[in-house]
């Protein structure tokens, strides 16, 4: 079955760029119609959707983060990545990658049915 | 953006209890509502999608209902492994602007 695994630096300096990668195993990232997504959760708080990249290559981002976010895919490595620029302490969180899957054939909406285990990112000098 | 508000924010219950958690959207989201369970230190797990469809492998004591702006997640008979935090999430917005509720923490009484 498909599994997701986040990787990347656990410590980022303020004003620098956070870079994380999600490796997809058990299936091809370029097959099907999925939304490869990033979601974060500050310690003790709720979930915040960051954005996604569709199998087709189209992207959508949370408007509150859009100016600082880039999500891309590397099909040769079966990975997708997150870059978040100009980080501050407010960006400290556990970052999850997840697969967005449509409700069914012909459906236009969906849910996050597979998640990575999450990776903690600290912002500190 | 569409705001999702869950109630209560926390809840104490006993094993065997029937529990209901409510999620309200700031505008109609049809049935584009999902529920997740999260245990400490773990990733969220999809329980219910499209308001009332049970995700594969999820016990039948979990059920969801609602449409429009008001939704509920019901656990018919609480089991020890059900004590966790529950989140609702809307997938209605176009272009996608996905939002979650603030969470409901379910604790042992």
CSV table of C-alpha atoms in Angstrom, one decimal:
chain,number,residue,atom,x,y,z
A,1,UNK,CA,0.0,0.0,0.0
A,2,UNK,CA,1.0,3.6,-0.5
A,3,UNK,CA,3.1,5.1,2.3
A,4,UNK,CA,4.4,8.7,2.7
A,5,UNK,CA,7.6,9.7,4.5
A,6,UNK,CA,8.7,13.3,5.2
A,7,UNK,CA,12.3,14.3,5.4
A,8,UNK,CA,14.3,17.5,5.8
A,9,UNK,CA,16.1,19.7,8.3
A,10,UNK,CA,14.6,19.8,11.7
A,11,UNK,CA,16.1,23.3,12.4
A,12,UNK,CA,15.8,26.3,10.2
A,13,UNK,CA,17.1,29.8,10.9
A,14,UNK,CA,14.7,32.8,10.9
A,15,UNK,CA,14.3,34.4,7.5
A,16,UNK,CA,15.7,31.4,5.7
A,17,UNK,CA,13.8,28.9,3.6
A,18,UNK,CA,12.3,25.7,5.0
A,19,UNK,CA,12.6,22.7,2.6
A,20,UNK,CA,10.9,19.4,3.1
A,21,UNK,CA,10.5,16.4,0.9
A,22,UNK,CA,7.9,13.7,1.0
A,23,UNK,CA,8.8,10.3,-0.5
A,24,UNK,CA,6.0,8.2,-1.8
A,25,UNK,CA,6.4,4.4,-1.7
A,26,UNK,CA,4.2,1.6,-2.8
A,27,UNK,CA,2.8,3.4,-5.8
A,28,UNK,CA,3.7,6.0,-8.5
A,29,UNK,CA,3.3,9.6,-7.7
A,30,UNK,CA,2.3,10.3,-11.3
A,31,UNK,CA,-0.4,7.7,-11.6
A,32,UNK,CA,-4.1,8.3,-10.8
A,33,UNK,CA,-5.6,11.6,-9.8
A,34,UNK,CA,-4.3,12.7,-6.5
A,35,UNK,CA,-3.6,15.9,-4.6
A,36,UNK,CA,-0.2,15.6,-3.0
A,37,UNK,CA,-0.5,17.9,0.0
A,38,UNK,CA,1.3,19.6,2.9
A,39,UNK,CA,-0.4,20.2,6.2
A,40,UNK,CA,1.1,21.6,9.4
A,41,UNK,CA,0.3,21.6,13.0
A,42,UNK,CA,2.0,23.9,15.6
A,43,UNK,CA,2.6,22.3,19.0
A,44,UNK,CA,-0.7,21.9,20.9
A,45,UNK,CA,-2.7,23.5,18.1
A,46,UNK,CA,-4.9,22.5,15.1
A,47,UNK,CA,-4.2,21.6,11.5
A,48,UNK,CA,-3.5,24.1,8.8
A,49,UNK,CA,-3.5,23.2,5.1
A,50,UNK,CA,-0.5,24.6,3.3
A,51,UNK,CA,-1.2,23.5,-0.3
A,52,UNK,CA,-1.1,20.8,-2.8
A,53,UNK,CA,0.1,19.7,-6.2
A,54,UNK,CA,-2.1,17.6,-8.4
A,55,UNK,CA,-1.0,14.7,-10.4
A,56,UNK,CA,-1.4,16.9,-13.4
A,57,UNK,CA,1.1,19.4,-12.0
A,58,UNK,CA,-1.3,22.1,-11.0
A,59,UNK,CA,-0.9,23.7,-7.6
A,60,UNK,CA,-3.1,25.4,-5.1
A,61,UNK,CA,-1.9,27.2,-1.9
A,62,UNK,CA,-3.4,28.5,1.3
A,63,UNK,CA,-3.9,32.2,0.6
A,64,UNK,CA,-2.4,33.1,3.9
A,65,UNK,CA,0.9,31.4,2.9
A,66,UNK,CA,0.8,31.7,-0.9
A,67,UNK,CA,3.4,34.4,-1.3
A,68,UNK,CA,6.0,32.2,0.5
A,69,UNK,CA,5.1,28.7,-0.6
A,70,UNK,CA,6.2,26.5,-3.5
A,71,UNK,CA,5.2,22.9,-3.9
A,72,UNK,CA,6.8,20.8,-6.6
A,73,UNK,CA,7.1,17.2,-7.7
A,74,UNK,CA,10.0,15.1,-8.8
A,75,UNK,CA,8.5,12.1,-10.6
A,76,UNK,CA,11.9,10.5,-11.2
A,77,UNK,CA,12.4,10.2,-7.4
A,78,UNK,CA,8.7,9.6,-6.6
A,79,UNK,CA,8.8,12.7,-4.3
A,80,UNK,CA,7.1,16.0,-3.8
A,81,UNK,CA,8.6,18.9,-2.0
A,82,UNK,CA,7.7,22.0,0.1
A,83,UNK,CA,9.6,25.2,0.2
A,84,UNK,CA,8.5,27.9,2.6
A,85,UNK,CA,10.5,31.1,2.5
A,86,UNK,CA,11.2,33.8,5.0
A,87,UNK,CA,10.3,31.6,8.0
A,88,UNK,CA,9.6,33.0,11.5
A,89,UNK,CA,8.8,31.4,14.8
A,90,UNK,CA,5.2,31.2,13.6
A,91,UNK,CA,6.2,28.6,11.1
A,92,UNK,CA,7.4,26.2,13.8
A,93,UNK,CA,5.2,23.1,13.6
A,94,UNK,CA,5.0,19.4,12.7
A,95,UNK,CA,4.7,19.2,9.0
A,96,UNK,CA,2.8,16.4,7.4
A,97,UNK,CA,2.6,15.3,3.8
A,98,UNK,CA,-0.7,13.7,2.8
A,99,UNK,CA,-2.5,12.3,-0.2
A,100,UNK,CA,-5.7,14.0,-1.2
A,101,UNK,CA,-8.0,11.5,-2.8
A,102,UNK,CA,-11.3,12.2,-4.5
A,103,UNK,CA,-14.5,10.8,-3.0
A,104,UNK,CA,-15.0,8.6,-6.0
A,105,UNK,CA,-15.0,8.4,-9.8
A,106,UNK,CA,-16.3,11.7,-11.1
A,107,UNK,CA,-16.2,13.3,-7.8
A,108,UNK,CA,-14.8,16.9,-7.6
A,109,UNK,CA,-13.9,16.8,-3.9
A,110,UNK,CA,-12.0,14.5,-1.6
A,111,UNK,CA,-10.3,13.8,1.7
A,112,UNK,CA,-6.8,13.1,3.0
A,113,UNK,CA,-6.7,9.4,3.1
A,114,UNK,CA,-2.9,8.7,3.6
A,115,UNK,CA,-0.6,10.7,5.8
A,116,UNK,CA,3.1,10.7,6.6
A,117,UNK,CA,4.2,10.4,10.2
A,118,UNK,CA,5.1,14.1,10.3
A,119,UNK,CA,8.4,15.9,10.9
A,120,UNK,CA,9.0,18.6,13.4
A,121,UNK,CA,10.5,21.9,12.2
A,122,UNK,CA,12.0,24.3,14.7
A,123,UNK,CA,12.8,27.9,13.7
A,124,UNK,CA,15.7,29.3,15.7
A,125,UNK,CA,19.0,31.0,15.2
B,1,UNK,CA,-12.5,31.5,3.5
B,2,UNK,CA,-14.9,29.0,5.1
B,3,UNK,CA,-14.6,28.8,8.9
B,4,UNK,CA,-15.2,25.5,10.6
B,5,UNK,CA,-16.3,25.5,14.3
B,6,UNK,CA,-16.4,22.4,16.4
B,7,UNK,CA,-18.2,21.9,19.6
B,8,UNK,CA,-17.4,21.1,22.3
B,9,UNK,CA,-13.7,21.9,22.3
B,10,UNK,CA,-13.2,19.1,24.9
B,11,UNK,CA,-15.4,16.4,26.2
B,12,UNK,CA,-15.1,13.8,29.0
B,13,UNK,CA,-16.8,10.5,28.6
B,14,UNK,CA,-16.7,6.9,29.8
B,15,UNK,CA,-16.1,3.7,28.0
B,16,UNK,CA,-19.4,2.5,26.5
B,17,UNK,CA,-20.9,6.1,26.3
B,18,UNK,CA,-22.5,7.4,23.1
B,19,UNK,CA,-20.7,10.6,22.1
B,20,UNK,CA,-21.6,13.3,19.5
B,21,UNK,CA,-19.3,16.0,18.2
B,22,UNK,CA,-20.6,18.8,16.2
B,23,UNK,CA,-19.0,20.8,13.3
B,24,UNK,CA,-20.6,23.9,11.9
B,25,UNK,CA,-19.5,25.6,8.6
B,26,UNK,CA,-19.7,29.4,8.1
B,27,UNK,CA,-21.5,28.8,4.8
B,28,UNK,CA,-23.0,25.8,3.1
B,29,UNK,CA,-20.5,23.1,2.1
B,30,UNK,CA,-23.0,20.6,0.8
B,31,UNK,CA,-21.7,17.2,2.0
B,32,UNK,CA,-18.0,18.0,1.5
B,33,UNK,CA,-17.1,17.3,5.1
B,34,UNK,CA,-14.5,14.9,6.5
B,35,UNK,CA,-13.7,13.7,10.0
B,36,UNK,CA,-10.3,12.7,11.3
B,37,UNK,CA,-9.0,11.2,14.5
B,38,UNK,CA,-5.6,12.1,15.9
B,39,UNK,CA,-3.8,10.5,18.8
B,40,UNK,CA,-0.9,12.2,20.6
B,41,UNK,CA,2.3,12.1,18.5
B,42,UNK,CA,0.6,10.5,15.5
B,43,UNK,CA,-0.7,11.7,12.2
B,44,UNK,CA,-4.5,12.2,11.7
B,45,UNK,CA,-6.5,9.3,10.5
B,46,UNK,CA,-9.4,9.6,8.1
B,47,UNK,CA,-12.6,8.3,9.7
B,48,UNK,CA,-15.5,9.6,7.7
B,49,UNK,CA,-15.6,11.3,4.3
B,50,UNK,CA,-18.3,13.0,2.4
B,51,UNK,CA,-20.1,13.6,5.6
B,52,UNK,CA,-21.4,10.1,6.2
B,53,UNK,CA,-19.2,7.5,4.4
B,54,UNK,CA,-17.1,5.3,6.6
B,55,UNK,CA,-13.5,5.0,5.5
B,56,UNK,CA,-12.4,1.4,4.9
B,57,UNK,CA,-11.1,-0.3,8.0
B,58,UNK,CA,-12.8,2.1,10.4
B,59,UNK,CA,-15.1,0.5,13.0
B,60,UNK,CA,-18.8,0.8,12.4
B,61,UNK,CA,-19.3,2.5,15.8
B,62,UNK,CA,-18.2,5.7,14.1
B,63,UNK,CA,-20.8,7.4,12.0
B,64,UNK,CA,-21.3,10.9,10.4
B,65,UNK,CA,-24.3,12.9,9.4
B,66,UNK,CA,-25.3,16.3,8.2
B,67,UNK,CA,-25.2,18.5,5.1
B,68,UNK,CA,-25.2,22.2,4.4
B,69,UNK,CA,-23.7,23.9,7.5
B,70,UNK,CA,-24.3,21.4,10.3
B,71,UNK,CA,-22.6,18.1,10.8
B,72,UNK,CA,-22.1,15.5,13.5
B,73,UNK,CA,-19.7,12.7,14.3
B,74,UNK,CA,-21.1,10.0,16.6
B,75,UNK,CA,-19.3,7.3,18.4
B,76,UNK,CA,-22.0,4.8,19.4
B,77,UNK,CA,-20.1,3.0,22.2
B,78,UNK,CA,-16.8,4.5,23.2
B,79,UNK,CA,-13.8,2.1,23.4
B,80,UNK,CA,-10.6,2.8,25.2
B,81,UNK,CA,-8.8,3.4,21.9
B,82,UNK,CA,-11.2,6.2,20.9
B,83,UNK,CA,-9.9,8.7,23.3
B,84,UNK,CA,-8.2,11.2,21.0
B,85,UNK,CA,-8.7,14.5,19.3
B,86,UNK,CA,-11.2,14.8,16.4
B,87,UNK,CA,-11.1,17.3,13.6
B,88,UNK,CA,-13.6,18.1,10.9
B,89,UNK,CA,-12.4,19.4,7.5
B,90,UNK,CA,-14.2,21.0,4.6
B,91,UNK,CA,-13.2,20.3,1.0
B,92,UNK,CA,-16.0,22.5,-0.6
B,93,UNK,CA,-14.0,25.6,-1.6
B,94,UNK,CA,-13.1,26.2,-5.2
B,95,UNK,CA,-10.3,26.9,-5.9
B,96,UNK,CA,-9.4,24.6,-3.1
B,97,UNK,CA,-8.9,26.4,0.2
B,98,UNK,CA,-9.1,23.6,2.7
B,99,UNK,CA,-9.9,24.4,6.3
B,100,UNK,CA,-10.1,22.3,9.5
B,101,UNK,CA,-12.1,22.8,12.7
B,102,UNK,CA,-10.2,23.6,15.8
B,103,UNK,CA,-10.5,20.1,17.1
B,104,UNK,CA,-12.4,18.3,19.9
B,105,UNK,CA,-10.4,16.6,22.6
B,106,UNK,CA,-12.2,13.5,23.9
B,107,UNK,CA,-10.9,12.5,27.3
B,108,UNK,CA,-11.6,9.6,29.7
B,109,UNK,CA,-14.0,10.5,32.6
